[in-house]
XYZ file of C-alpha atoms in Angstrom:
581
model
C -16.523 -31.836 22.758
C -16.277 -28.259 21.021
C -16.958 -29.611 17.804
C -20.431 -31.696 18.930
C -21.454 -28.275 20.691
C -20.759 -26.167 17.117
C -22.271 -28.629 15.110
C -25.282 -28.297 16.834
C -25.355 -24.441 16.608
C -27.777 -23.487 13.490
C -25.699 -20.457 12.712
C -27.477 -17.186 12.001
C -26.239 -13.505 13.527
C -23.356 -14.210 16.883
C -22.677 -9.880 16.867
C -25.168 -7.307 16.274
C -23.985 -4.038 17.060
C -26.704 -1.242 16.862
C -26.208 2.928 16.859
C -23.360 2.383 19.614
C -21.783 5.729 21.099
C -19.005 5.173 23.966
C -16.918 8.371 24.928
C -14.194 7.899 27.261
C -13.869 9.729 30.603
C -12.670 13.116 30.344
C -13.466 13.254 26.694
C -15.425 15.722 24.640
C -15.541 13.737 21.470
C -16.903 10.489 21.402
C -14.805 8.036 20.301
C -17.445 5.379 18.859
C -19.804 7.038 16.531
C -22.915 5.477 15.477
C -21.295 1.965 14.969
C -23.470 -0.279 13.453
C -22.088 -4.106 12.295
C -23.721 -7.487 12.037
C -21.399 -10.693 12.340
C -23.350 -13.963 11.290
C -21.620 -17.252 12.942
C -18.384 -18.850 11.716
C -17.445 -15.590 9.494
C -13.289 -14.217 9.908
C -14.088 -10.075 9.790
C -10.954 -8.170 9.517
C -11.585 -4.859 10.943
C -8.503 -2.014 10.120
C -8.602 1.717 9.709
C -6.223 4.265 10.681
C -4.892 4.636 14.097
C -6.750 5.899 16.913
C -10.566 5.744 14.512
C -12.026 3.213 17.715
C -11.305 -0.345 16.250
C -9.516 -1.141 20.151
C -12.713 0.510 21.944
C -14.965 -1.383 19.978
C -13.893 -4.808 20.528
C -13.617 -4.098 24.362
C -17.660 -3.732 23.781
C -18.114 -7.004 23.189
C -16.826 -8.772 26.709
C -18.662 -6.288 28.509
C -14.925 -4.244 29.614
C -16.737 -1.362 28.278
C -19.129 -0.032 29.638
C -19.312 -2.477 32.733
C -15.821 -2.507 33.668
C -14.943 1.762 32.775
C -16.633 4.829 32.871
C -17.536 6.998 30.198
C -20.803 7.298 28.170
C -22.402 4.596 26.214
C -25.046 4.293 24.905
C -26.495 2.197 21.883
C -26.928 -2.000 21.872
C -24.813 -4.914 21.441
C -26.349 -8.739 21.197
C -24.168 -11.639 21.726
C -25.871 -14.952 19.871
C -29.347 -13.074 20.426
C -28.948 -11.356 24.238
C -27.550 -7.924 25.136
C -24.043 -7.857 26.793
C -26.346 -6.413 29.588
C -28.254 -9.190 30.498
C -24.978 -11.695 30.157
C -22.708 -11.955 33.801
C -18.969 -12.014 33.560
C -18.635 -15.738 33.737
C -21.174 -16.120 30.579
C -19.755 -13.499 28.197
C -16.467 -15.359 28.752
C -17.489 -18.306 27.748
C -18.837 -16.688 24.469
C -15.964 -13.662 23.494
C -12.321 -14.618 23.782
C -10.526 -11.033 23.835
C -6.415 -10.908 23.090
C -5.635 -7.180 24.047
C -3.344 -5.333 22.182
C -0.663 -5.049 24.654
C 0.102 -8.496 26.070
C 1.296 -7.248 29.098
C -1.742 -5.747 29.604
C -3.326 -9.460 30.269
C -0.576 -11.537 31.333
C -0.858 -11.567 35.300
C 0.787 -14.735 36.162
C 4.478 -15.694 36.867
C 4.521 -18.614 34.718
C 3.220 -19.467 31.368
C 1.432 -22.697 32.518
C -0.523 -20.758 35.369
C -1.573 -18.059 32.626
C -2.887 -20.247 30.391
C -4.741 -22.269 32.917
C -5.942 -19.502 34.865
C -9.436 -18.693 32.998
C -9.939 -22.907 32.799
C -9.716 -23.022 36.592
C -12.422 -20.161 36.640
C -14.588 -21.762 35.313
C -14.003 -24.506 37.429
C -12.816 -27.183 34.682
C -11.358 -30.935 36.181
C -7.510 -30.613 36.496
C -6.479 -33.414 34.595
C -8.832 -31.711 32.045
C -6.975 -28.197 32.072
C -3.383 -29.911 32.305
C -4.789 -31.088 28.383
C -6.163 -28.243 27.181
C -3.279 -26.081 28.030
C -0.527 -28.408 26.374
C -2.747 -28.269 23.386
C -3.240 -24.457 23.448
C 0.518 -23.983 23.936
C 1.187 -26.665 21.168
C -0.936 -25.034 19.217
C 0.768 -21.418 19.249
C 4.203 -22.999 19.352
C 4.847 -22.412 22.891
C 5.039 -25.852 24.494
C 8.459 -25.857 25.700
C 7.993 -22.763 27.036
C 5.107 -24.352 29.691
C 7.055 -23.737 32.951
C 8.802 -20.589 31.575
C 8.745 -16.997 33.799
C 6.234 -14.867 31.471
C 8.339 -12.106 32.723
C 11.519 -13.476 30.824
C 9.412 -13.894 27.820
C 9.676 -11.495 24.328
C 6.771 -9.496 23.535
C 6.190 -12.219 20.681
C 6.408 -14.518 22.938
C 4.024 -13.040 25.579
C 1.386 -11.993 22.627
C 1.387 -16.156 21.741
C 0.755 -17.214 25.255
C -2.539 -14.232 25.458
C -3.542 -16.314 22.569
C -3.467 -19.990 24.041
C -5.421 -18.469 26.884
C -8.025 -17.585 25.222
C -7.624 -20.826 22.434
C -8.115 -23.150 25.891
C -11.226 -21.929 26.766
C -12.608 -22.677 22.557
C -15.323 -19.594 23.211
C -17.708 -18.886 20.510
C -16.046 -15.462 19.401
C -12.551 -15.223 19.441
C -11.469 -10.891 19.061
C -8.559 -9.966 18.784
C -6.730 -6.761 19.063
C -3.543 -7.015 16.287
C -2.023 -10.556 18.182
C 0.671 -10.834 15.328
C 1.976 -7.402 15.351
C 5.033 -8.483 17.226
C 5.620 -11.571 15.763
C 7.786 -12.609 13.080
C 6.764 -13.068 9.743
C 6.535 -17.162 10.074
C 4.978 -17.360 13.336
C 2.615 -14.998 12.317
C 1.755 -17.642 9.704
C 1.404 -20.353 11.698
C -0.762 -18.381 14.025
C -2.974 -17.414 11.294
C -2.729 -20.951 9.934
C -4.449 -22.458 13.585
C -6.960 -19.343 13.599
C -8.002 -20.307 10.749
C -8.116 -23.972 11.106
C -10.521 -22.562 14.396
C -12.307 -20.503 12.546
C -13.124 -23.385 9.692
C -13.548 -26.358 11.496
C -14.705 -25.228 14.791
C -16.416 -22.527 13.279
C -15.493 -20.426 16.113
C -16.275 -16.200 14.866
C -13.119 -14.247 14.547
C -12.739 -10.519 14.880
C -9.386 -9.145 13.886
C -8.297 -5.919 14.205
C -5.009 -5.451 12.008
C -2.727 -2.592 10.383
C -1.135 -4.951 8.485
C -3.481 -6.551 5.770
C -0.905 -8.188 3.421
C -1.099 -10.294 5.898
C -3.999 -10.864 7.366
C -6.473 -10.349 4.193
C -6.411 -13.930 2.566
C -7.654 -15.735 6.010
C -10.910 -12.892 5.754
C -14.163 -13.466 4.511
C -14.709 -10.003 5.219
C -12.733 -6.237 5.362
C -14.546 -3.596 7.501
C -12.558 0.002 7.819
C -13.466 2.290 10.649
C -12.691 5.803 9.971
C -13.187 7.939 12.981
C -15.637 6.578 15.164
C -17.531 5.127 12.068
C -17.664 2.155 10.063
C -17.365 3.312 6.497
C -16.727 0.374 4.591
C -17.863 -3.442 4.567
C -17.134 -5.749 1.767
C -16.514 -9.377 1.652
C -12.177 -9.877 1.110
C -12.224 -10.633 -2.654
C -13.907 -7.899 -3.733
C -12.574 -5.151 -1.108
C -9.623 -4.374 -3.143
C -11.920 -3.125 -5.576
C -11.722 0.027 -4.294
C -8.230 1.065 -3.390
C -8.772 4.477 -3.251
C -10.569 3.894 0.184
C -7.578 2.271 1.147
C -5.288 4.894 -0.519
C -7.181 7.700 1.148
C -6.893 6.474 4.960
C -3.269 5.406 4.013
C -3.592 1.785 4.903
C -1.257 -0.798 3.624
C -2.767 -2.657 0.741
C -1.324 -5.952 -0.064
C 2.177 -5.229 -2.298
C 0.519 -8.194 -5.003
C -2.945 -5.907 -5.193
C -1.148 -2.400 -5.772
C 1.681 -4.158 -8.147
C -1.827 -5.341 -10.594
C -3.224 -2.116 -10.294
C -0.403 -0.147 -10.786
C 0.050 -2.688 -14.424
C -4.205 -2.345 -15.326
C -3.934 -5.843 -14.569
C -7.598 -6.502 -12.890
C -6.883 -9.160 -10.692
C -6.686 -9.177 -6.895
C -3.840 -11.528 -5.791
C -2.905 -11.438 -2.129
C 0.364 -13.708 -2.659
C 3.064 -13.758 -5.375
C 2.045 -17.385 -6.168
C -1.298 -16.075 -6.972
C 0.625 -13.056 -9.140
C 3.230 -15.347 -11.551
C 0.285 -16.855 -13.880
C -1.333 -13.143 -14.130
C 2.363 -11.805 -15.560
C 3.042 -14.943 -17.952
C 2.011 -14.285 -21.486
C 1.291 -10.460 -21.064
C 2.014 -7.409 -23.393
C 3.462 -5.107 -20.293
C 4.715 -1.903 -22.719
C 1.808 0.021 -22.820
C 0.707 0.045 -18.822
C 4.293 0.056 -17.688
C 5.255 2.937 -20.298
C 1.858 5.183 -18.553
C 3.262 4.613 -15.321
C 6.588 5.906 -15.862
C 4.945 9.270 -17.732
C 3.058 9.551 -14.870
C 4.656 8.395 -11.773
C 3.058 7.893 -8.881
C 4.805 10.284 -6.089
C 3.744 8.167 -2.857
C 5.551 5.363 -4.838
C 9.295 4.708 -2.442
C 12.336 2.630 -3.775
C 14.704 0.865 -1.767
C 18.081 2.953 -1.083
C 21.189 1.446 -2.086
C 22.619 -0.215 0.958
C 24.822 1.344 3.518
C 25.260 4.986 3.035
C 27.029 6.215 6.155
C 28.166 9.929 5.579
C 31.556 9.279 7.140
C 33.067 6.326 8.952
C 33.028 8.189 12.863
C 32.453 4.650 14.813
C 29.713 5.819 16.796
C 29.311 2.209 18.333
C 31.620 -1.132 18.853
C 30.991 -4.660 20.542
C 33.244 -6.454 20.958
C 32.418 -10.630 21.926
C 29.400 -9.506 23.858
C 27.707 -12.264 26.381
C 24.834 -10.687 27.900
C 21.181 -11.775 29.498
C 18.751 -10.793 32.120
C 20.774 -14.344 34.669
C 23.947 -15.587 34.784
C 23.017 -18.868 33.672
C 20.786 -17.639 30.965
C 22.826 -15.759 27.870
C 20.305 -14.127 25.349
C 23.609 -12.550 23.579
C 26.356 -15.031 22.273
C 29.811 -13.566 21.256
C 28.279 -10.513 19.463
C 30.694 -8.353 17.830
C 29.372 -5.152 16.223
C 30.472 -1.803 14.700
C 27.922 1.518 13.665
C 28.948 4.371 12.405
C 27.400 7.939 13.009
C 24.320 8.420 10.246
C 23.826 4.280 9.829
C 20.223 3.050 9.959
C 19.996 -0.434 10.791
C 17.113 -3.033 11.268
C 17.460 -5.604 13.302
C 15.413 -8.746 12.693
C 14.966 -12.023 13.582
C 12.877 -14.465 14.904
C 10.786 -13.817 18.623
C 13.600 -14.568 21.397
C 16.336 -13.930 19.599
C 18.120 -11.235 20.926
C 16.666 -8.179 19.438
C 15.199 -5.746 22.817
C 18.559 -7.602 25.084
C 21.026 -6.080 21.928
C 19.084 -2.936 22.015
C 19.045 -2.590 25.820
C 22.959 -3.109 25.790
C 23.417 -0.720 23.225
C 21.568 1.816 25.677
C 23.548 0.687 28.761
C 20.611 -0.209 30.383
C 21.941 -3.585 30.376
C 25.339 -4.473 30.696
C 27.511 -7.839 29.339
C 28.673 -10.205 31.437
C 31.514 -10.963 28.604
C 33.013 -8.904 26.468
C 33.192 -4.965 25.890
C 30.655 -2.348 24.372
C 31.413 1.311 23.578
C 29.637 3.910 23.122
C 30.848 7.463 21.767
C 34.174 5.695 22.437
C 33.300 5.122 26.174
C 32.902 2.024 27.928
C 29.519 1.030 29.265
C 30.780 -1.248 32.290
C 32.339 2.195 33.614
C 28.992 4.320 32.906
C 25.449 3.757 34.357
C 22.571 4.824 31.644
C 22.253 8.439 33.129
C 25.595 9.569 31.915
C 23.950 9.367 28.187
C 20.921 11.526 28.694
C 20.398 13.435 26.000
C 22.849 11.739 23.689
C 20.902 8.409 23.225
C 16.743 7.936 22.330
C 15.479 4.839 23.628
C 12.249 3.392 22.638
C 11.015 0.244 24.341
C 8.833 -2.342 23.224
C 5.816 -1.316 25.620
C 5.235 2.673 25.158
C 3.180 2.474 28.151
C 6.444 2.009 30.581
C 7.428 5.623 29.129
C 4.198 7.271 29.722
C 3.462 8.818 33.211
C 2.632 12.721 32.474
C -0.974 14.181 32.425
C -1.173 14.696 28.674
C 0.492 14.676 25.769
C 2.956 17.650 25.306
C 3.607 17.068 29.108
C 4.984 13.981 27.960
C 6.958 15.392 24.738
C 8.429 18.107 27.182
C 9.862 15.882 30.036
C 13.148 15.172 28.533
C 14.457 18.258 27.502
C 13.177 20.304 30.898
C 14.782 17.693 32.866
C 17.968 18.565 30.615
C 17.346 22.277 30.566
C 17.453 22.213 26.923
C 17.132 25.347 25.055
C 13.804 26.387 23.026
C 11.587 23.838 25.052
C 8.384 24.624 23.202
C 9.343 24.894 19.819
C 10.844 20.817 20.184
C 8.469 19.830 21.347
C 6.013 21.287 19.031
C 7.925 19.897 16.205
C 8.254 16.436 17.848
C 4.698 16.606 18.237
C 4.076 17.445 14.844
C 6.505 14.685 13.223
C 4.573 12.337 15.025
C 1.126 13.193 14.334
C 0.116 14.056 17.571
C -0.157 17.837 17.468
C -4.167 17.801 17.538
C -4.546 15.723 20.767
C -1.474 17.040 22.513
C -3.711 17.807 25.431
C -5.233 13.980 26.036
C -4.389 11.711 28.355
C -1.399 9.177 27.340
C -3.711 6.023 28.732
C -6.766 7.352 26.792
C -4.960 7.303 23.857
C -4.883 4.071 21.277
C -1.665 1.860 21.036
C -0.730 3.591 18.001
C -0.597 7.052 19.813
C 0.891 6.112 22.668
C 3.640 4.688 20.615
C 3.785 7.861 18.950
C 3.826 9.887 21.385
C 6.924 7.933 22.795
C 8.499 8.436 20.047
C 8.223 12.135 20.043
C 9.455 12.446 23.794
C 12.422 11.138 22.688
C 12.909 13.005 19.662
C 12.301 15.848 20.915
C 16.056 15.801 23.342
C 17.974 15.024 19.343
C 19.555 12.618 20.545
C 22.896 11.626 18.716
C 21.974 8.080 18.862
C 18.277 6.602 18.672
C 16.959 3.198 19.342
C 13.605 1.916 19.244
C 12.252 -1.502 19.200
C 9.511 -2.164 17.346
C 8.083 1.263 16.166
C 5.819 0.251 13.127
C 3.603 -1.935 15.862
C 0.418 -0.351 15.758
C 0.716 1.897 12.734
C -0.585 2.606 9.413
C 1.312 2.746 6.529
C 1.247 6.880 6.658
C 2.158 7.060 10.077
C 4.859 4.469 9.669
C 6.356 6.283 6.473
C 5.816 10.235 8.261
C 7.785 8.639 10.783
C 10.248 6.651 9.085
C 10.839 9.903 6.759
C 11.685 12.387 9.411
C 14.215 10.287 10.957
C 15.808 9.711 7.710
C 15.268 13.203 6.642
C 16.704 14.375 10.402
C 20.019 12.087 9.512
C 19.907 10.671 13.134
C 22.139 7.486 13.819
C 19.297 4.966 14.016
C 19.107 1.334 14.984
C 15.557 0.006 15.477
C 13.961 -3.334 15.553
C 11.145 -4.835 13.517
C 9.633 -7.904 11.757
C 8.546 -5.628 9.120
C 10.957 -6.782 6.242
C 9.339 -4.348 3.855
C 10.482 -0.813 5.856
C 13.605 -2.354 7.027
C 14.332 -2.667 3.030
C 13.181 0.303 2.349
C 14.840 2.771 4.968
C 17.985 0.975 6.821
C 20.813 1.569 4.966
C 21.972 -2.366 6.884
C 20.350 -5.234 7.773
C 21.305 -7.166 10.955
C 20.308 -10.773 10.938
C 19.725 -12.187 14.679
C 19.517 -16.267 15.261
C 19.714 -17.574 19.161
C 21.537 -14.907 20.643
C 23.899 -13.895 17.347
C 24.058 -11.870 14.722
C 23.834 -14.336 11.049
C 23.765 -11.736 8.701
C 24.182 -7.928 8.289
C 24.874 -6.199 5.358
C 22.748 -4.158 2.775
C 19.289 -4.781 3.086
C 19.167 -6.040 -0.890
C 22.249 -8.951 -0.434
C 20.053 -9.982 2.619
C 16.646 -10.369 1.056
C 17.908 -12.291 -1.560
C 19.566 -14.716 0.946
C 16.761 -17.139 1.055
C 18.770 -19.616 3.426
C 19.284 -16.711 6.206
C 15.642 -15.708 6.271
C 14.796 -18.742 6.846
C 16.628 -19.645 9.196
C 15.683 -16.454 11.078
C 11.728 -17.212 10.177
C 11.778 -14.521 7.903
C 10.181 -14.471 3.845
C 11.198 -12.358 0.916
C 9.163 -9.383 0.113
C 6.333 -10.857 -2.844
C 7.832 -7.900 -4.608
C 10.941 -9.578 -4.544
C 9.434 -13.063 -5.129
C 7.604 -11.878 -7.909
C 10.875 -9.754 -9.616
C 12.921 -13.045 -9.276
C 10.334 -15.401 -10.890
C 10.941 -12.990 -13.667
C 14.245 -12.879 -13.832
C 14.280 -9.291 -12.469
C 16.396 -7.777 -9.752
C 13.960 -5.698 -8.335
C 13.012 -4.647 -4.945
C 10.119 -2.016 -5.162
C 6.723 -1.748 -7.201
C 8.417 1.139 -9.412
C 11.759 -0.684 -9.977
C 9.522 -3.756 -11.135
C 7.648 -1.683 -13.171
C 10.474 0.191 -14.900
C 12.351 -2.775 -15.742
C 9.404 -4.649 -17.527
C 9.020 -1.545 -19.417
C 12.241 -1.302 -20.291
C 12.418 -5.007 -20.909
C 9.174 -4.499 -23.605
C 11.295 -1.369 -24.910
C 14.176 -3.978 -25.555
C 11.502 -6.509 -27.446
C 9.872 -4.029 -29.919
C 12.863 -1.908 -30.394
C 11.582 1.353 -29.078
């Protein structure tokens, strides 16, 4: 039925956003500044810009959430397929704009999967037998099926961000927006829901609007790259040509596709967005002259990967020992895990959604404790201790910044920890937590009115700011650009804290852990250093993980590479070797 309705749509403009100004509640500075953007029918726009520049607070425009649904001041127009948002009830605009939010559990309501799914369907009054099929679809469709009559609440944040999606892919509306819906998702079910969005997008010819951090990823499903830049929309190109001008990108330090920076780093003018795309560009070229101006001149922002583990001394700082551990009795999410850190360690933990990351985390914190086996921490046993007896001494970071965020601004927030400790020198850590972080210019705002990425930061910097001996965070690239992820990722390298932290970002777990932990169902499949794992094609798979195209692209040439300036040193040394220089 969705595809008899399309076909009979003629096309022409679905968005047309005109001189829009919104400025949140207890705000000086507006937020959205000017916008203007047209969106013709059936297009994928991928909108990205640094964090906090309004990309969240603009596609809340579009369902009407803001301004009908907050305060604030607006002003400026929005049409939807011809009509302002105005003159459009609730039941109508949802019908035509699909919104994932950011934060899953900022839209997940229900207690079950099945009822969140079905829940807009039955809104809008849709025959039961009718919903009980579109909902097995949707779920099908995100990979979620046999998770129908699952608890949401014992769901990963994956998990939870796929099941936002099939509610929204059940009711098929005419503009699907969403708010970074693969940032917690591992690399191969980010695929396949990029794969179905796609497949929407193309044969249903439903509109997408994407807002993304992480364009290697996202870019070759675009027809077109917008980049806001506070408040404004400063750029609009159609995908292929976008890359064009990296030092845009560069500039607002967003994360341009490894493939595009590796050809323009080599004067190679080409545009690849996979390493397939990259092997016949590098057959059959003279690489000695390009590779030998790069090395002269080196770019600094340029990182290589560390070598491996690099633990300053072996003080065990943490041991499990056959851990069994899960949120029921009947329900293990750990399975015989048996684990040793030592102090100064950083180690990524990946794997695919659901398999044990946040539970191994929250054990490791003591905030959860096995049902089998033993875990110590400092030496101490964490069945004898509850979590308040390592305050101060361990940093926890959950998945959702917003369960950490309850002061009236900011610094409030930054401060908690170490006046609840009676620390020493209260303002000048949290002044420097602040400033690690980013934050230091909107230390004053209120958490909530902050975007994703700023909340997350300003987690962060609360717990920084105790030094903590041990620090744990799951999932702290979500919701970052590539300067704020590397600012970060630097000063708690540079600070030589004991780090464990997950993410699905394969890229900064090679390039700052000095070990890789592989999780699969509940155990741990690989660890090591991070280059013997990436070059274990049969464990990433099996944790629905890919290689790096760096690394794709280094081993189709025979190189052992695992960063743009290794690659590019060894070809020019390679050339060196072939013209005797």
């Amino acid at each position: 039925m969705g595809d008899d309705i399309r076909k009979q749509n003629k096309g022409g403009t679905i968005i047309e956003i005109k001189d829009l100004w919104y400025t949140y509640p207890g705000r000086s500075e507006p937020t959205l500044k000017g916008v203007n953007l047209k969106i013709e029918e059936g297009e994928f726009v991928l909108l990205t810009g640094p964090t906090g520049c309004g990309k969240s607070t603009l596609l809340k425009t579009l369902n009407g959430i803001i301004p009908y649904e907050s305060e604030g001041i607006f002003s400026g127009s929005i049409k939807i397929m011809g009509t302002e948002i105005g003159d459009l009830n609730q039941v109508e605009l949802s019908r035509k704009v699909g919104l994932v939010f950011q934060n899953p559990d900022d839209q997940i309501f229900s207690t079950t999967v099945e009822d969140e799914v079905a829940f807009g369907l039955e809104n809008l009054c849709i025959e039961r037998e009718e919903i009980d099929i579109k909902v097995g679809e949707a779920l099908r469709t995100v990979g979620m099926l046999e998770h129908r009559l699952s608890s949401t609440n014992a769901l990963s944040g994956g998990q939870k961000q796929r099941v936002c999606i099939a509610s929204m892919l059940a009711m098929m509306p005419e503009i699907l927006a969403m708010d970074e819906p693969v940032s917690q998702m591992d690399p191969a079910g980010t695929q396949e829901i990029l794969n179905t969005v796609r497949e929407l997008n193309k044969r249903m010819k439903i509109t997408i609007l994407l807002v993304e951090h992480r364009l290697h990823e996202i870019a070759p499903f675009a027809d077109r790259i917008v980049i806001m830049d506070n408040g404004k929309i400063i750029f609009d190109q159609p995908a292929h040509d976008a890359f064009d001008h990296l030092e845009i990108f560069h500039r607002l330090g967003l994360r341009v596709p490894v493939p595009v920076e590796l050809c323009h780093t080599l004067g190679i003018k080409a545009r690849p967005f996979s390493a397939e795309e990259t092997f016949p560009l590098l057959n059959n070229r003279d690489f000695k002259e390009k590779t030998e101006r790069y090395i002269t001149h080196p770019d600094p922002k340029k990182r290589t990967n560390p070598e491996g583990c690099s633990a300053e001394n072996n003080e065990l700082l943490i041991s499990l020992q056959n851990v069994w551990s899960g949120y029921d009795k009947n329900r293990m999410v750990l399975k015989g895990i048996s684990l040793e850190i030592c102090r100064g360690e950083r180690v990524a933990v990946m794997g695919t959604n659901g398999s044990g990351k946040s539970t191994l985390l929250l054990n490791l914190a003591s905030i959860l404790k096995p049902y089998k086996g033993s875990i110590k921490i400092f030496g101490e046993d964490t069945k004898l201790k509850n979590s308040y007896s390592f305050a101060g001494r361990i940093g926890f970071l959950f998945q959702n910044p917003d369960l950490m965020l309850f002061c009236n601004s900011a610094e409030e927030e930054v401060m908690f920890g170490p006046v609840q400790l009676k620390l020493e020198n209260i303002e000048e850590r949290t002044r420097i937590s602040l400033e690690a972080m980013s934050i230091l210019d909107i230390k004053q705002d209120l958490p909530q009115s902050l975007s994703r990425g700023q909340r997350l930061r300003t987690a962060i910097a609360s717990v920084l700011s105790i030094d903590p001996e041990l620090v744990l965070l799951d999932e702290p690239t979500t919701g970052q650009d590539r300067e704020n992820i590397e600012q970060m990722m630097d000063y708690l390298k540079n600070k030589g804290y004991t780090l464990v932290f997950c993410t699905h970002d394969i890229e900064i777990a090679m390039l700052y852990a000095t070990r890789i932990l592989v999780m699969s169902e509940g155990q741990i499949i690989a660890d090591g250093k991070g280059r013997d794992v990436i070059k274990n094609t049969d464990i990433l798979r099996k944790a629905s993980l890919t290689q790096p195209p760096v690394v794709e692209i280094a081993s189709y040439l025979g190189i052992n590479a695992f960063s743009i300036t290794e690659l590019v040193e060894m070809l020019a040394n390679r050339s060196c070797e072939v013209v005797e220089c």
